[in-house]
Amino acid sequence: MPKFYLYSFFIVILLITKTTSAQIGNDTLPTSVNVELENIFNSKTPQQYTIAGIQVTGTQSFDPNLIVSISGIAVGDKVTIPGTDAFSKGINNLWKQNLISNVEIYFTRLVGKNLYVEINITERPRLSNFKFVGIKKGEADDLVTKTGLIKGRVVTENMKRTAADNIRKFFVDKGYRNIDVQVAEKKDTGAANVVLLTFIVDKKNRVRVNEINFAGNENVQDTRLKKQMKGTKEKSRLTLYPSNDTNPYGEKNDTLGFRNYLKENGYLSVSKTKELIDPYFRFKLFSSAKFNDKKYIEDKNKILDFYNSQGFRDAVIVADTQYYNNKGDMNIAIKLQEGRKYYFGNTTWRGNTKYSDSLLNAFLGIQKGETYNVETLNKRLGKQASPEGGDISSLYMDDGYLFFRIDPVETAVYNDTIDHEIRIVEGPQATIGNVTISGNDKTKEYVIRRELRTIPGEKFSRADIIRTQRELSQLGFFNPEKINPGVVPNADNGTVDINWGLEEKSSDQLELSAGFGGGIGLTGTLGVTFNNFSINNIFKKTAWSPLPTGDGQKLSLRVQSNGKAFRSYNFSFTEPWLGGKRRNSFTVSYYNTKYANAYDPFTGGYNRDYADSSFIKTTGVGISLGKQLKWPDDYFSLVYSLNFQQYILRNYNIFPGLKTGNSNNVSFKVTLARSSAGPNPIFPTSGSNFALSVQVTPPYSLFRDIALYSDPVQKYKYVEFHKERFNAEWYVPIGKAHGAEKNKQFVLKTAAKFGFLGRYNTKIETSPFERFQLGDAGLSNNFALLGYDIIAHRGYPVYDNTDPKINPDQSSAKEFFPIFNKYVLELRYPFTTAASSTIYGLAFFEAANGWYKFKDYNPFKLRRSVGVGMRFFLPMFGLLGFDYGIGLDRIRAGEPLKSAAKFTFMLGQEPE
């Protein structure tokens, strides 16, 4: 019988006996009634009674009916006394609710066979408030939600114990392993039956890992084993020789002197300095050294995994212990038994009919005599799924062998060599059966199906599944982390059903700002981009909810005004599948921009009345047609663009000798691109992007009279140039993916960019249009009116082009280059990649420069910068970015470092 049942039983007997005696002595009841109550227990034969009434006493906040209901005792119940356990169960039912601290059941009256009962309870107090003593305010704020305490709840011993345990765990994780927590309960006089809880915390000193010592590791150095322990680190410290020892140059215990010695003797390289300095003192930067039990267990497994990767598959940790030194820091001792080191022996294949042994051996890539590593073996066989492929399983599954199975079997272990037989069950080639789509609440099904590589009736291919996931993600309409192929094999008929599960996300963007300035007037921006628009339904009233969507088209509208000083209208429309049968994109765009000088020559200030007398106005129209290529592969695309821009100047001085006139720019552009970066277009983790473009205008100078170019009006009437651009980006994942959904991983981005603006005729100058502007954040500015490519260079302002250490031509008037080069190295880490927002941090190294003449071009003479940044992608507003860069070539002796630093902000999209 459980303990609390026995406890309840004895309570019932005790209380009933006590109550009977009390009732007998009560003068308010007739003697005959008291005698009858006493006779209930003196009866030699059990008698049956009916509960005629129940009274609840002692309640303060509980409804009496609730107490009766919980007890399970009800009016009209038949009870047999002696012999019934109804009252014992009633007490037990009330007790286990943890709402009361005491319960008593009395027999108050007996009328014939009708028994009247009183249930007397003592309610537990409720929590009015709680506080922490002995810790910082920030720690107390963190603990408010971690304790699990809720004001107004009934206070129980279990509640207090759980809260104290949560406090201990919070501080133990921070390294305070000797923490002591006491709970003080005090009655709150401000209300009835409520208490205040005070948690008295004595953190004591933080326990840090002083040393990690290994024994039995004869083949692997301590330092290599410590590197595997990512969550358990020794504390930072400086180790010097004892006072009676000398360093290599005869001085005693002099760290500074040792550093000077290294400097004076030319040990400048990091590796050489480390080699000399390590034996004498060491220092670990950013080493927390706190001990965490969970991470320590993980680290021990990592040590064994490392041994296994080195061929020591029999390695075990024989024993380990933690003990404290006289300073209260922890020392860890780990005893290892390495065992024998093993090597791969012969590999044979069994069951393979599709591919030969030699081809499978080539794919496996493991040679006899290589260090044995079971993880490498499983990875090469494809037993550990990898989106990159390149393993045996991918080889088969990309050719339809969905039912393929592979198992490595050790056939012989002799001395230090292990032979394997790889057993394969190829199975039949699977054919795709039904392909269904779910979760597309807005996007029409045909828009999704045209992106699918999984076509009913075709052979199953793992590569097609991965490619389809990328293509659906690149649309930008769905949460990339929720795209699920839902593969359902049907082994009976050799088919496979694929049920694509999707989750729509917001893809439209809004840009809105407004203001009013004295003398300027109304200013503001209104911009909208609909990335899943449906022009076919634009005249269908029922389709506006709030806009016609679902056809995958893109519509962008933008109006910007700064009073009369500046205004701009932009429109573009893209159909990604012109005709609906092939991936042929069609885009049409229009813009009209006016930038006014509005300079008042009399006051020297701004006057909007002059806006119509001095301005530059640009009008542009463009049309482009793109197509997906099949060769060299279908990641390639070819885009043709025809563009026209007209520049109208009125009393606006932007070109030497020309203040009023028109310029016309008609150009044709061809772009060859390859894009395999993904799968998330906002935060790619693998793949690459390449783009090579050539843009040309008619060679007017070859059939026009050269003498006309002496007249500024004629010189700039027809814009003439040829322009070549090359961009390349690579994304490489670093380390293993981690996090709850395995979606957090360092990614290295490398990029190279080049641009060249040339002329057809050496007798005329290179066009002032379509040049390259370097520096700052790469945000569009008024010079973009002339078709300039705005190239970002973090850590440098736009006009820092006159330093002889950086540029070969120091003419301050030449701010924009016909040639540029840029290289980027960027390490990224995602904090969240959810559909509602994508946030990642980055650290970068950049190098870029521009040149005015090709003879001066030097791709290694660059302006360098380093820094850190953050990116925030919000579906409604697009990409926001902040960078803090330090221009390494701007650092000057005697000047503070901040004079070479620059904070930049970007909006809309990643700058070039």
mmCIF file of N, CA and C in Angstrom, residues 296 381 824:
data_model
loop_
_atom_site.group_PDB
_atom_site.id
_atom_site.type_symbol
_atom_site.label_atom_id
_atom_site.label_comp_id
_atom_site.label_asym_id
_atom_site.label_seq_id
_atom_site.Cartn_x
_atom_site.Cartn_y
_atom_site.Cartn_z
ATOM 1 N N TYR A 296 30.682 18.441 -20.771
ATOM 2 C CA TYR A 296 31.827 17.576 -20.452
ATOM 3 C C TYR A 296 31.588 16.160 -20.975
ATOM 4 N N LEU A 381 30.032 5.835 -48.357
ATOM 5 C CA LEU A 381 28.986 4.917 -48.800
ATOM 6 C C LEU A 381 27.631 5.609 -48.902
ATOM 7 N N VAL A 824 36.512 40.079 -52.117
ATOM 8 C CA VAL A 824 35.802 40.036 -50.834
ATOM 9 C C VAL A 824 36.000 38.662 -50.200
#
